[in-house]
Short mmCIF file of C-alpha atoms in Angstrom, two decimals:
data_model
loop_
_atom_site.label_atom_id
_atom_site.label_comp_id
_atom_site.label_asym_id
_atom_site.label_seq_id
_atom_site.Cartn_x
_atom_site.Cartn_y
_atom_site.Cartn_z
CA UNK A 132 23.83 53.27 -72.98
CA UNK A 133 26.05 52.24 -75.96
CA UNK A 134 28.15 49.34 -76.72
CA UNK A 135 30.21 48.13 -80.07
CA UNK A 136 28.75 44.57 -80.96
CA UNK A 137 30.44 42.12 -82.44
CA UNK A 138 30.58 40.79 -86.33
CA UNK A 139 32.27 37.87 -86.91
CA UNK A 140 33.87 37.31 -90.18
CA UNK A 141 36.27 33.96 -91.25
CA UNK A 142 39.20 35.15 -89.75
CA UNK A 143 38.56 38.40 -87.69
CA UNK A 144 36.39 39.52 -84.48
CA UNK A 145 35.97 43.26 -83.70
CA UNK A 146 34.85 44.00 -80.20
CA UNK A 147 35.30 47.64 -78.00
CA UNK A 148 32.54 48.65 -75.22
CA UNK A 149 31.74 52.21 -74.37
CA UNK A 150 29.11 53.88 -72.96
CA UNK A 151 27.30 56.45 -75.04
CA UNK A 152 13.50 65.34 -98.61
CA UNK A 153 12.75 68.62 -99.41
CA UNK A 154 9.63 70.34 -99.69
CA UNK A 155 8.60 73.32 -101.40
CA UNK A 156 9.21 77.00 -101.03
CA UNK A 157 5.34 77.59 -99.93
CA UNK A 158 6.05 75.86 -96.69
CA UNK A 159 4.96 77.60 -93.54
CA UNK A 160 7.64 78.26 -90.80
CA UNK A 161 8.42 75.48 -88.63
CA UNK A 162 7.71 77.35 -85.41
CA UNK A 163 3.63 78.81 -86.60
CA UNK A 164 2.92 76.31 -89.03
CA UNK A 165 4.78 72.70 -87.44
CA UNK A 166 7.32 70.53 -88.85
CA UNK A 167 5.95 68.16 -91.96
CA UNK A 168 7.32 65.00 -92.49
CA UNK A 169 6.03 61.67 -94.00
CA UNK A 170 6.71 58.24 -93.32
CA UNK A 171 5.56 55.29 -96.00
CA UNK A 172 6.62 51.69 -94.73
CA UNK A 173 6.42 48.68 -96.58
CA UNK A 174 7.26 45.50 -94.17
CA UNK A 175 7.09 42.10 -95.06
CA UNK A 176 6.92 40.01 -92.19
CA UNK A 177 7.93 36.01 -91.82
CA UNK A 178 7.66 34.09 -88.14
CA UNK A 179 6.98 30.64 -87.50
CA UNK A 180 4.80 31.75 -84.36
CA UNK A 181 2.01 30.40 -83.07
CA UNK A 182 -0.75 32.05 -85.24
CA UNK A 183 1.40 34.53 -86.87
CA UNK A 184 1.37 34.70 -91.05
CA UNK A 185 3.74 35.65 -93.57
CA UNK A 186 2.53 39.26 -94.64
CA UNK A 187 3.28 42.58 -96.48
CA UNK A 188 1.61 45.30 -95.07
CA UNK A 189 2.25 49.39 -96.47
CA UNK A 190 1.60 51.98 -93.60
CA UNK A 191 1.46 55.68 -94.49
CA UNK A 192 1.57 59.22 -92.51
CA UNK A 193 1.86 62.54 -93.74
CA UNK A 194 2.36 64.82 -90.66
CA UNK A 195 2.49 68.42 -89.53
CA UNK A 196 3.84 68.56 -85.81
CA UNK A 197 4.28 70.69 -83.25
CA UNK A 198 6.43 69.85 -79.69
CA UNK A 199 6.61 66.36 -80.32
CA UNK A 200 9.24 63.74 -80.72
CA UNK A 201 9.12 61.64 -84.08
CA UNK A 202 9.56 58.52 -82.29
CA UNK A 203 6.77 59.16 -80.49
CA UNK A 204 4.87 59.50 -83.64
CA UNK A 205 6.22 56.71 -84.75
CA UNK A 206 4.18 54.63 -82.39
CA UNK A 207 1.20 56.79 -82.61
CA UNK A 208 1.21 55.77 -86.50
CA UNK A 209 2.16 51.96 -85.66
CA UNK A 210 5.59 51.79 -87.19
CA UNK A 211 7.48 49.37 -84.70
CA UNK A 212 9.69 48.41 -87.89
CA UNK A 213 10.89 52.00 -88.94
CA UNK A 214 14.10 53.17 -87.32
CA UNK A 215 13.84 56.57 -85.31
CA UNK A 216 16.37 59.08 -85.62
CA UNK A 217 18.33 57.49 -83.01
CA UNK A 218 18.55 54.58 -84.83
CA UNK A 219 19.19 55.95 -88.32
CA UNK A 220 22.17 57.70 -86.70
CA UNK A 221 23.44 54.66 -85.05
CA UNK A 222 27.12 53.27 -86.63
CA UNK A 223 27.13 49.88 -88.22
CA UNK A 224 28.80 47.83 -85.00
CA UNK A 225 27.17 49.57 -82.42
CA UNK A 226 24.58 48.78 -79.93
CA UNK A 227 21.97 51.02 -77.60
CA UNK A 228 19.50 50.26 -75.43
CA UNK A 229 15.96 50.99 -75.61
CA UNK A 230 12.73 51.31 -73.30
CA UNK A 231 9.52 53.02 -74.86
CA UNK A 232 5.71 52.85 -73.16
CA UNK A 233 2.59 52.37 -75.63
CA UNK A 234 -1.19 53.35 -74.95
CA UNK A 235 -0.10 56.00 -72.76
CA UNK A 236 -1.25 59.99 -73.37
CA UNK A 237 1.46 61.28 -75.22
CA UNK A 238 3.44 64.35 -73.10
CA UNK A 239 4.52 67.08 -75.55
CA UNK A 240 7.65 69.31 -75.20
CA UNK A 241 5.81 72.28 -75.55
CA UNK A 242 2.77 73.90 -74.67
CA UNK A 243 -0.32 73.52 -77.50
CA UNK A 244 1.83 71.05 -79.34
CA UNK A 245 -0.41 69.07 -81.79
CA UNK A 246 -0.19 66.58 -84.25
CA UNK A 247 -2.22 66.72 -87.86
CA UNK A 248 -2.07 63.40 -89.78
CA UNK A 249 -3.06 65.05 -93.19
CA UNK A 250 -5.38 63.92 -96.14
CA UNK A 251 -2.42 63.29 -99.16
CA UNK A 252 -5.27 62.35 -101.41
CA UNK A 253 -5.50 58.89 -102.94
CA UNK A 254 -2.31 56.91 -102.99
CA UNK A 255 -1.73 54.02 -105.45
CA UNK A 256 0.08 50.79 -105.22
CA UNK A 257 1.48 49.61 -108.81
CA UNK A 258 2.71 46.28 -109.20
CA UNK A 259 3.40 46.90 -113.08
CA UNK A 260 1.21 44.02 -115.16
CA UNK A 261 0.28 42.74 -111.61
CA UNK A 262 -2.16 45.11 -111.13
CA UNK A 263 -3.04 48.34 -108.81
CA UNK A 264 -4.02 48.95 -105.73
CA UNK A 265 -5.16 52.04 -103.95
CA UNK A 266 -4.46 52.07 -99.63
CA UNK A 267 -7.03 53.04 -97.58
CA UNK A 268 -7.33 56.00 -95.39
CA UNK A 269 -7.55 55.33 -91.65
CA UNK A 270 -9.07 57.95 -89.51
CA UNK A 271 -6.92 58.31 -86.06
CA UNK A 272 -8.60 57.42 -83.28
CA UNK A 273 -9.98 60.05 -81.08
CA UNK A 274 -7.63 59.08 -78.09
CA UNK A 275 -6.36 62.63 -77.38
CA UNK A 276 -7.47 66.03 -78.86
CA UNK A 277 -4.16 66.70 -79.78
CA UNK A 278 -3.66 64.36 -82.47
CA UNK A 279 -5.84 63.87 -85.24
CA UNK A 280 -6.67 63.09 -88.85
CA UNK A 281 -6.03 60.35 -91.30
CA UNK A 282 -3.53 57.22 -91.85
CA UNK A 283 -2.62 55.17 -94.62
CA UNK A 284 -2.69 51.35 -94.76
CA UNK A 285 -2.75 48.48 -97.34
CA UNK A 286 -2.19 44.48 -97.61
CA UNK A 287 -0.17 42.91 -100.18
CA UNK A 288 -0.46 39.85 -101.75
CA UNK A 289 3.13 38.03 -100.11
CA UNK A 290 3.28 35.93 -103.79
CA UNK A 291 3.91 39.71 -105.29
CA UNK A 292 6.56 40.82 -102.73
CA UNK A 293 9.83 40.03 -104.58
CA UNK A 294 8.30 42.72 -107.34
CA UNK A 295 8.99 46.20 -107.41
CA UNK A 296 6.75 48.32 -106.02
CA UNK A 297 5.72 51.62 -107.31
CA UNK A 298 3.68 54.17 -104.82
CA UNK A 299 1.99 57.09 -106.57
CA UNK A 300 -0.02 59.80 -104.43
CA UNK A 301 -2.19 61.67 -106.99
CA UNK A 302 -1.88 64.78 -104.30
CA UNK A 303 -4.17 66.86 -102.06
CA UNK A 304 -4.72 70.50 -101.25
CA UNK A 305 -1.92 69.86 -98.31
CA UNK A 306 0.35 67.52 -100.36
CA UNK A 307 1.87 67.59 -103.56
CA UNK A 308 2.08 64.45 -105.96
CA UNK A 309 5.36 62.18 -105.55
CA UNK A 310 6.66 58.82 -106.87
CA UNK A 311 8.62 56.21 -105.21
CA UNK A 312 9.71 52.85 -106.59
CA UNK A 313 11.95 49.89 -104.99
CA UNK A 314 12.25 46.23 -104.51
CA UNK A 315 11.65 44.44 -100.60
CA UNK A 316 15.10 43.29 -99.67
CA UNK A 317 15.33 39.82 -99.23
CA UNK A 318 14.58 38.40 -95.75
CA UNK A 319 16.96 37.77 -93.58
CA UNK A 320 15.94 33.79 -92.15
CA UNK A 321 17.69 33.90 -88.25
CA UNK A 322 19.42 30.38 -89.27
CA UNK A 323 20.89 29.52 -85.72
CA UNK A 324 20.62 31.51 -82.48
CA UNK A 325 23.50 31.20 -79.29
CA UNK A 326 25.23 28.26 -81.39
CA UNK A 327 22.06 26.48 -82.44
CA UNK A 328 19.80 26.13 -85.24
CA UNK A 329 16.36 27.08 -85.40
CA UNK A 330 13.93 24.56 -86.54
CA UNK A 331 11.03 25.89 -85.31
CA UNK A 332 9.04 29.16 -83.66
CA UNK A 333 11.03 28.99 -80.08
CA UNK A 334 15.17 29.40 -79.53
CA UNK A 335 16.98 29.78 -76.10
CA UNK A 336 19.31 31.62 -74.93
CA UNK A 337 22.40 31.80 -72.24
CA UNK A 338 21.42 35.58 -70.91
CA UNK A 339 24.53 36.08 -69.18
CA UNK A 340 26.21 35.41 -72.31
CA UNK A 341 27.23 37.16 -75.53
CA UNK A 342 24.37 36.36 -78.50
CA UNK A 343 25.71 34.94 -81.82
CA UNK A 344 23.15 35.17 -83.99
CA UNK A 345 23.24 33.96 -87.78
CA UNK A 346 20.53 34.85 -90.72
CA UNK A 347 20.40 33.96 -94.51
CA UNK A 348 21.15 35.37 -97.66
CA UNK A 349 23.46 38.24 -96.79
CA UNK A 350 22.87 41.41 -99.09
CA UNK A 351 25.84 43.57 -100.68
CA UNK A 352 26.03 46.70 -98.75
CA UNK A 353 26.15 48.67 -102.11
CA UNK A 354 22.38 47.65 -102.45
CA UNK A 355 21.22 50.00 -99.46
CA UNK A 356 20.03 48.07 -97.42
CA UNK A 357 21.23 47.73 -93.61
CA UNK A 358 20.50 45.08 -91.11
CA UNK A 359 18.94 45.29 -87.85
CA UNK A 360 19.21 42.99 -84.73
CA UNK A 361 17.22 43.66 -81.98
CA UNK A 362 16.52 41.51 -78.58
CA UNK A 363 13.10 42.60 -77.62
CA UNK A 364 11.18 42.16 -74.43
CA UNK A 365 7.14 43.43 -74.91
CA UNK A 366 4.41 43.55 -72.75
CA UNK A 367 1.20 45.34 -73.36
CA UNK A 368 2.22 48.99 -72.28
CA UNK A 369 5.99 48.65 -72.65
CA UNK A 370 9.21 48.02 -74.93
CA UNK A 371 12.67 47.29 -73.59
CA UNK A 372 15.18 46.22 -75.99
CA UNK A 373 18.64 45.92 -77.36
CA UNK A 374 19.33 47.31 -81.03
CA UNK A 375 22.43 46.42 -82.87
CA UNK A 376 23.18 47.92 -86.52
CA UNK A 377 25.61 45.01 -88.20
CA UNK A 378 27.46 44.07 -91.10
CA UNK A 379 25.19 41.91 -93.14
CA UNK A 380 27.65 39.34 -93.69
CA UNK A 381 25.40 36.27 -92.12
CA UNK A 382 26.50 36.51 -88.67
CA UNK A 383 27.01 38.67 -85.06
CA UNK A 384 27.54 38.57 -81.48
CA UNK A 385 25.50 40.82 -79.33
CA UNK A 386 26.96 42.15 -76.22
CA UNK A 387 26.70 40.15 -73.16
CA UNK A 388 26.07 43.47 -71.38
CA UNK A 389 22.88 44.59 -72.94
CA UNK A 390 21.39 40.68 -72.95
CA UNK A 391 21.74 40.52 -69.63
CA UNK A 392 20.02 44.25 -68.98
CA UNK A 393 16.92 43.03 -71.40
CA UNK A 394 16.48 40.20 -68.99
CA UNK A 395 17.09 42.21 -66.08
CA UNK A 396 14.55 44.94 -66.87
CA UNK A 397 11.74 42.80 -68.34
CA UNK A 398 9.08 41.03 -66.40
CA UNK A 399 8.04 37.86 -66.14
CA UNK A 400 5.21 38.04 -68.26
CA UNK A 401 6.78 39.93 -71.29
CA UNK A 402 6.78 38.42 -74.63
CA UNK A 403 10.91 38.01 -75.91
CA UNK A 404 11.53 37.75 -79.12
CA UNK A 405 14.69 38.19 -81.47
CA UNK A 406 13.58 39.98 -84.73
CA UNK A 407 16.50 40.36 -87.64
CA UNK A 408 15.17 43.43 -89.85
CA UNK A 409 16.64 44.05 -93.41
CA UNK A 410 16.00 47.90 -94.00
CA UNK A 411 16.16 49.79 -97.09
CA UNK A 412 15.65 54.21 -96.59
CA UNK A 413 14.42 55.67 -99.73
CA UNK A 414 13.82 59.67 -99.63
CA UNK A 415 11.31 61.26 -102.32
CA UNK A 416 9.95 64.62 -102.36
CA UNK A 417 6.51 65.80 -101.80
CA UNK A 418 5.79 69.46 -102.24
CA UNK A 419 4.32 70.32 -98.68
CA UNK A 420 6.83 68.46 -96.99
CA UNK A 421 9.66 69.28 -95.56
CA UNK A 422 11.35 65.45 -95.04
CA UNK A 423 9.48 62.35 -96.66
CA UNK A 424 11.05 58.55 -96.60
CA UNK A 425 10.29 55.61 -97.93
CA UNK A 426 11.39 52.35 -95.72
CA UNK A 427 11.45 49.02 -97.18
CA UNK A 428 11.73 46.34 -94.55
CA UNK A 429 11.79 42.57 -94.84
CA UNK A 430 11.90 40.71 -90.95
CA UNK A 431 12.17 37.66 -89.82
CA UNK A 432 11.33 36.86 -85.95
CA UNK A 433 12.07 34.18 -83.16
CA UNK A 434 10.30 33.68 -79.89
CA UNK A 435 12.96 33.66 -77.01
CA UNK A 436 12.76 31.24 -73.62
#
């Protein structure tokens, strides 16, 4: 289910509802061998939660799949903050819904599907005359037989996230070197949420009404970043929540449709929370892979009542 949200500029509303990096040329064939694709995300997180800390951390995959869906790898890897498919194909001004489970076996499309988190060899953080910083590898835990191997993971010190970051992997028998450099994009501060400001970790909300939501420091579009609303209601197992792509102009309305199905559709004990996510896609190439991405990601959060 799909709607058209709602961005707000001085003198014009749009509304409408409706319902709705290459590898090389040793690769093995997608249907023996498995799909290959990498995933390297760089979030820096802000919240003025209860116990929660401003934070940068860099997550890392390599893959090679068989019969399963990348979103669901996604969460396997712990990547809440990268978009899925779904969401990278999503128009700016649109809506969808969403309702994923956690912790649960993961079902395959196919029979002997598997997924191989492989070794890319070391992998280097360079902060220029800051310094450098190798991530550790993280084995996978031994949850299923199907999925094994190794994950990537660093912390970075928040006083050096406004530099540009360089990530180097020297290579491996399964993975070629690569390069890829960028900048976090600013974070977008939720200002004000249904008509009024937030001053500190908890907002509320009208659910039977539309959402106008309002962040800082609005980024040029030509800078590649796009911006992220979602209204998200989580419980230990499960994820249902409305995601809006939007202008990043300062300001939207979300749909008083999908609101009210969030509320409907969570339980009383979920955790809700409005999280504004600045996202920045950058593809490199890794010989050994057939897709690899880079996602920058600066979020800000707000506990909902």
């Amino acid at each position: 289910m799909s709607w058209a949200c709602r961005w707000v500029a001085s003198v014009l509303t749009v509304s409408a509802l409706s319902c709705g990096g290459p590898g090389d040329d040793g690769l093995e064939d997608a249907p023996l061998g498995g799909e290959r694709f990498a995933v390297i995300a760089i979030v820096r997180s802000e919240s003025k939660a209860p116990g929660a800390d401003d934070e940068v951390q860099v997550t890392g995959f390599f893959a090679r799949d068989r019969g399963f869906d990348r979103a669901l790898i996604l969460d396997l890897a712990s990547l809440p903050d990268v978009p899925d498919a779904r969401l990278l194909a999503l128009e700016t001004g649109r809506c969808e819904m969403r309702e994923a489970r956690s912790g649960q076996p993961p079902e395959a499309d196919e029979f002997e599907a598997f997924v191989d988190f492989l070794d890319a060899g070391e992998i280097r953080l360079d902060f220029g005359e800051h310094g450098v910083q190798s991530m550790r590898r993280r084995p996978f835990a031994e949850l299923w037989s199907s999925v094994n191997g190794v994950t990537y993971t660093a912390s970075i010190p928040v006083e050096l996230a406004d530099q540009p970051l360089q990530i180097a992997g020297l290579g491996s028998p399964e993975l070629g070197d690569f390069r890829v450099r960028r900048a976090l994009p600013p974070v977008p501060t939720v200002r004000a949420v249904g008509h009024e400001p937030v001053t500190g970790a908890y907002a509320s909300i009208d659910w039977a009404d539309d959402l106008e939501v309002q962040w800082s420091a609005p980024v040029a579009e030509e800078l590649g970043a796009r911006l992220l609303i979602s209204l998200e209601a989580l419980q230990y197992d499960r994820t249902v929540a409305l995601d809006c792509v939007v202008r990043d102009i300062g300001i939207a309305i979300l749909p008083a449709a999908g609101v009210a199905l969030v509320s409907q559709r969570a339980t009383e004990d979920a955790t809700v929370r409005l999280v504004v996510r600045r996202i920045a896609r950058v593809p490199f190439a890794a010989a050994g892979m057939h897709q690899a991405d880079a996602f920058f990601v600066s979020r800000n959060a707000v506990l909902l009542k």
